[in-house]
Short mmCIF file of C-alpha atoms in Angstrom, two decimals:
data_model
loop_
_atom_site.label_atom_id
_atom_site.label_comp_id
_atom_site.label_asym_id
_atom_site.label_seq_id
_atom_site.Cartn_x
_atom_site.Cartn_y
_atom_site.Cartn_z
CA MET A 137 32.73 29.15 -20.45
CA VAL A 138 34.80 25.97 -21.57
CA ASN A 139 38.30 28.39 -20.12
CA LEU A 140 36.52 29.84 -17.01
CA VAL A 141 35.48 25.46 -16.13
CA ASP A 142 39.53 25.12 -16.69
CA ASN A 143 40.77 27.57 -14.72
CA LEU A 144 38.87 26.85 -11.32
CA ARG A 145 39.44 23.65 -12.10
CA GLU A 146 43.08 24.52 -12.35
CA ALA A 147 43.12 26.55 -9.09
CA LYS A 148 40.94 23.08 -7.10
CA ASP A 149 44.08 21.57 -8.09
CA ILE A 150 46.13 24.03 -6.71
CA LEU A 151 44.42 24.58 -3.50
CA SER A 152 44.42 20.86 -3.52
CA ASN A 153 48.01 20.40 -3.07
CA ALA A 154 48.01 23.49 -0.86
CA GLU A 155 46.44 22.03 1.41
CA GLU A 156 48.61 18.13 1.02
CA ARG A 157 51.40 20.63 1.74
CA THR A 158 49.67 22.02 4.44
CA ARG A 159 48.88 18.37 6.09
CA SER A 160 52.32 17.42 5.40
CA LEU A 161 54.55 20.16 7.37
CA GLU A 162 51.74 19.96 10.48
CA ARG A 163 53.03 15.77 10.45
CA GLU A 164 56.56 17.14 10.04
CA ARG A 165 55.67 19.81 13.37
CA ARG A 166 54.45 17.00 15.47
CA LYS A 167 57.20 14.88 14.59
CA VAL A 168 59.36 17.61 15.35
CA LEU A 169 57.91 18.62 18.64
CA SER A 170 57.41 14.82 19.65
CA LYS A 171 61.48 14.70 19.42
CA LEU A 172 61.45 17.61 21.71
CA ASP A 173 58.82 16.63 24.28
CA ASP A 174 60.88 13.47 23.66
CA ILE A 175 64.42 14.84 24.16
CA GLY A 176 63.30 16.88 27.28
CA SER A 177 62.01 13.26 28.51
CA GLY A 178 64.38 11.31 28.04
CA ASN A 179 62.75 9.25 26.37
CA TYR A 180 65.54 8.71 23.37
CA GLU A 181 64.55 5.46 21.38
CA GLN A 182 68.03 3.44 20.77
CA HIS A 183 68.45 4.18 16.98
CA VAL A 184 68.03 7.96 17.05
CA ASN A 185 69.96 8.91 19.36
CA SER A 186 73.47 7.77 20.92
CA ALA A 187 73.31 8.91 24.48
CA VAL A 188 71.07 5.83 24.97
CA VAL A 189 73.33 2.14 26.01
CA GLU A 190 71.87 -0.37 27.06
CA ALA A 191 72.09 -1.89 29.90
CA TYR A 192 73.98 -4.47 29.89
CA GLY A 193 76.48 -3.66 27.84
CA GLY A 194 78.15 -1.04 30.06
CA ALA A 195 75.75 0.71 31.52
CA ASP A 196 76.09 -0.69 34.78
CA ILE A 197 76.18 2.87 36.66
CA TYR A 198 73.33 4.35 35.70
CA ASN A 199 70.87 2.95 38.33
CA ILE A 200 67.39 4.21 36.50
CA PRO A 201 66.34 2.64 33.30
CA VAL A 202 64.83 5.93 30.62
CA VAL A 203 63.04 3.52 28.31
CA SER A 204 62.54 -0.39 28.64
CA HIS A 205 61.29 -2.51 26.05
CA GLY A 206 60.36 -6.15 26.41
CA SER A 207 62.99 -7.42 28.51
CA THR A 208 65.57 -4.65 27.38
CA HIS A 209 66.26 -0.92 29.65
CA PHE A 210 68.12 2.02 27.76
CA PHE A 211 69.96 4.35 29.62
CA ILE A 212 71.13 7.66 29.14
CA ASP A 213 74.74 8.41 29.59
CA PRO A 214 74.28 12.63 29.35
CA SER A 215 78.33 13.49 28.56
CA SER A 216 77.50 12.72 24.88
CA LEU A 217 73.80 14.82 25.63
CA PRO A 218 74.84 18.07 23.63
CA GLU A 219 75.98 20.91 25.46
CA PHE A 220 73.19 22.84 25.01
CA GLU A 221 70.98 20.13 25.92
CA ARG A 222 73.30 19.12 29.00
CA LYS A 223 72.68 22.54 30.72
CA ARG A 224 69.22 22.40 29.89
CA ARG A 225 68.49 19.85 31.57
CA GLU A 226 71.41 20.79 34.25
CA THR A 227 69.59 24.20 35.04
CA ALA A 228 65.92 21.92 35.57
CA GLN A 229 67.56 19.64 37.72
CA LEU A 230 69.10 22.60 39.85
CA LYS A 231 65.76 24.50 40.28
CA ARG A 232 63.74 21.14 41.03
CA ILE A 233 66.51 21.20 43.91
CA ASP A 234 66.72 23.64 45.15
CA VAL A 235 62.42 24.38 46.05
CA LEU A 236 62.78 20.37 47.32
CA LYS A 237 65.53 22.27 49.69
CA SER A 238 62.72 25.66 50.51
CA ASN A 239 59.81 22.95 50.59
CA ILE A 240 62.83 19.81 53.44
CA GLN A 241 63.02 23.71 55.23
CA LYS A 242 59.89 25.10 55.71
CA ILE A 243 58.84 21.96 56.73
CA SER A 244 61.54 21.85 59.24
CA LYS A 245 61.18 25.06 60.25
CA ARG A 246 56.91 24.20 61.46
CA GLU A 247 57.99 21.69 63.60
CA LEU A 248 61.58 22.68 65.68
CA LEU A 249 59.21 26.08 66.22
CA ASP A 250 55.66 23.64 67.01
CA ARG A 251 58.47 21.09 69.05
CA PHE A 252 61.05 22.82 70.69
CA GLY A 253 60.18 26.14 70.40
CA PRO A 254 61.66 29.96 69.69
CA GLY A 255 64.34 29.82 70.26
CA PRO A 256 67.56 30.49 71.40
CA HIS A 257 67.84 26.44 71.32
CA ARG A 258 71.14 25.96 74.12
CA VAL A 259 72.64 22.43 74.75
CA GLU A 260 74.67 20.89 77.77
CA PHE A 261 77.30 19.25 76.13
CA THR A 262 79.02 17.56 79.87
CA LEU A 263 82.37 15.45 79.10
CA SER A 264 84.57 13.38 81.35
CA PHE A 265 88.24 13.52 80.74
CA PHE A 266 89.71 9.75 82.35
CA HIS A 267 93.92 6.83 80.76
CA SER A 268 91.38 4.99 80.59
CA LEU A 269 88.01 2.78 81.65
CA GLU A 270 90.33 1.30 85.03
CA ASP A 271 90.10 5.37 86.00
CA PHE A 272 86.38 6.08 85.25
CA HIS A 273 84.98 7.05 88.67
CA PRO A 274 82.29 8.73 88.19
CA ASP A 275 82.21 9.94 91.31
CA GLU A 276 85.07 11.72 91.01
CA LEU A 277 85.05 13.66 87.89
CA LYS A 278 84.93 16.70 87.95
CA PRO A 279 82.91 16.83 84.66
CA ASN A 280 83.38 19.96 82.52
CA THR A 281 80.96 21.51 80.15
CA PHE A 282 79.98 24.14 77.51
CA VAL A 283 77.49 25.01 75.76
CA VAL A 284 75.50 24.56 71.59
CA GLU A 285 73.41 27.77 70.84
CA THR A 286 72.48 26.78 67.29
CA ALA A 287 71.01 28.84 64.56
CA PRO A 288 68.05 30.21 64.32
CA ALA A 289 65.36 28.48 62.94
CA ASN A 290 64.55 31.50 60.01
CA LEU A 291 68.50 30.34 58.80
CA MET A 292 69.31 26.89 59.23
CA PRO A 293 66.22 24.79 61.22
CA HIS A 294 66.44 21.92 59.13
CA SER A 295 70.30 20.75 60.32
CA VAL A 296 68.71 22.48 63.81
CA LEU A 297 65.38 20.09 64.19
CA LEU A 298 68.40 17.25 62.91
CA PHE A 299 70.52 17.92 66.34
CA LEU A 300 68.32 18.67 68.78
CA GLU A 301 66.56 15.59 68.25
CA MET A 302 69.55 13.38 68.34
CA VAL A 303 70.14 15.41 71.75
CA GLN A 304 66.33 14.25 72.64
CA HIS A 305 66.73 10.41 72.26
CA GLY A 306 69.64 10.64 74.28
CA LEU A 307 71.61 9.19 71.01
CA TRP A 308 74.65 11.09 71.97
CA ASP A 309 74.21 10.27 75.22
CA GLU A 310 78.31 7.83 76.40
CA THR A 311 80.08 9.13 73.10
CA ALA A 312 82.98 9.53 72.68
CA ILE A 313 84.89 12.99 71.04
CA VAL A 314 87.68 12.25 69.55
CA HIS A 315 90.64 13.87 67.55
CA ASN A 316 90.29 13.31 64.03
CA LYS A 317 92.08 16.46 62.07
CA GLU A 318 94.17 19.54 63.57
CA HIS A 319 91.35 21.86 62.49
CA VAL A 320 88.41 19.59 64.17
CA LEU A 321 87.46 16.88 67.20
CA THR A 322 85.25 14.87 65.27
CA ALA A 323 81.73 13.64 67.91
CA SER A 324 81.68 10.17 66.53
CA PRO A 325 79.00 8.17 66.47
CA THR A 326 80.61 5.38 69.15
CA ASN A 327 80.17 4.33 72.58
CA PHE A 328 82.77 5.31 74.38
CA PHE A 329 82.42 2.29 77.34
CA THR A 330 81.77 -0.75 74.86
CA GLY A 331 83.17 0.35 71.16
CA GLU A 332 80.41 -0.43 69.65
CA SER A 333 78.82 2.45 66.81
CA LYS A 334 75.30 3.83 68.18
CA SER A 335 74.95 4.12 63.32
CA GLU A 336 71.95 1.57 63.90
CA ASP A 337 70.28 3.87 66.70
CA PHE A 338 70.39 6.53 65.14
CA LYS A 339 68.37 5.28 61.80
CA LYS A 340 66.25 3.47 62.91
CA ALA A 341 64.66 6.21 64.92
CA GLY A 342 65.00 7.79 61.01
CA ILE A 343 67.99 10.67 62.39
CA ASN A 344 70.84 9.98 61.00
CA GLN A 345 71.80 13.18 58.64
CA VAL A 346 70.94 15.77 57.18
CA SER A 347 68.76 15.75 53.72
CA PHE A 348 71.16 18.46 52.23
CA GLN A 349 74.16 20.19 53.51
CA GLU A 350 72.28 22.87 54.81
CA TYR A 351 74.46 26.93 54.70
CA ASN A 352 73.79 30.13 55.28
CA GLU A 353 76.36 33.03 55.29
CA HIS A 354 75.64 34.46 58.63
CA TYR A 355 76.60 31.50 60.33
CA PRO A 356 79.99 30.00 58.12
CA HIS A 357 82.94 28.20 60.29
CA ASP A 358 84.61 29.67 61.89
CA LYS A 359 85.59 28.71 65.60
CA TYR A 360 83.93 26.82 67.84
CA THR A 361 81.07 25.95 65.45
CA LEU A 362 79.89 23.03 64.68
CA GLY A 363 79.14 21.20 61.51
CA PHE A 364 77.65 17.55 60.04
CA ALA A 365 80.63 15.72 58.86
CA GLY A 366 80.13 13.89 56.01
CA ARG A 367 77.61 14.84 52.62
CA PRO A 368 75.39 15.59 52.88
CA GLY A 369 76.14 15.49 56.54
CA GLY A 370 75.32 14.04 60.29
CA PRO A 371 75.48 11.61 62.43
CA ASP A 372 78.33 12.21 63.57
CA PHE A 373 79.59 16.61 64.14
CA TYR A 374 82.51 18.42 64.58
CA ILE A 375 83.73 21.21 66.17
CA SER A 376 86.10 23.74 64.34
CA ILE A 377 88.87 24.25 66.54
CA GLU A 378 90.29 26.51 64.59
CA ASP A 379 88.91 29.49 61.77
CA ASN A 380 87.71 27.01 58.76
CA ILE A 381 85.41 29.46 56.58
CA GLN A 382 87.86 28.38 54.03
CA ARG A 383 88.30 24.79 54.30
CA HIS A 384 85.00 24.23 54.65
CA GLY A 385 82.85 26.68 53.31
CA PRO A 386 81.44 25.82 50.07
CA GLY A 387 83.52 25.84 47.25
CA GLY A 388 86.00 24.16 49.67
CA PHE A 389 86.95 20.81 49.06
CA ALA A 390 87.05 20.86 45.06
CA ASP A 391 87.38 17.60 45.41
CA ALA A 392 84.36 17.15 45.90
CA ALA A 393 82.17 19.43 42.89
CA ILE A 394 80.18 18.21 40.34
CA VAL A 395 80.65 19.12 37.71
#
């Protein structure tokens, strides 16, 4: 009987120790999961991860603080993160960007069809050529015209909508086309007669640039095609006067690539 009691007590002690180890392991597991969540959300602690730099210690290149504690703000320096974490973040960010682009295109397509119809959409530009303002006599000039047909609404709705809105608001009236480079002609938001910039007019109308560089392989930068200049693009647009598929297509500007 005594031996049985002793065995029960020993078994009870073993179970108690096992339960304590289980609780200890569970606490450690929660800590690990919490740290993993912090890595995913960017909530690093300064004393835990070297990827965090103090805001006033050379982190002015980062605009938004990741962690704030009192009057001190902490930022993430992506270059000091482990490679696998950088790739994971980049992949997640690119997926979010793709979703945003897709949503913008869907909204733009609905508005484009509602305001301008199914297309095809065409815009006629009228150009006048003269050497100086003194030579400008509208009644005597024989205007030259060219017609632009946009890409279909289902392929590049965001860019087409912005372009047609600019035209509808008369923002390109009395502006100038300048010879920018040998391979393109660039339309500038500048009043030809006064020399004043019309950029603010585009901004006030809320149609000064695209939200992202919309590209479709079915409409590459062939000769005599149009594209928004700049990154992401607008309000300036350019006319390719030669084949610019390689120069202006995806990956054409190596110095503008995002690492």
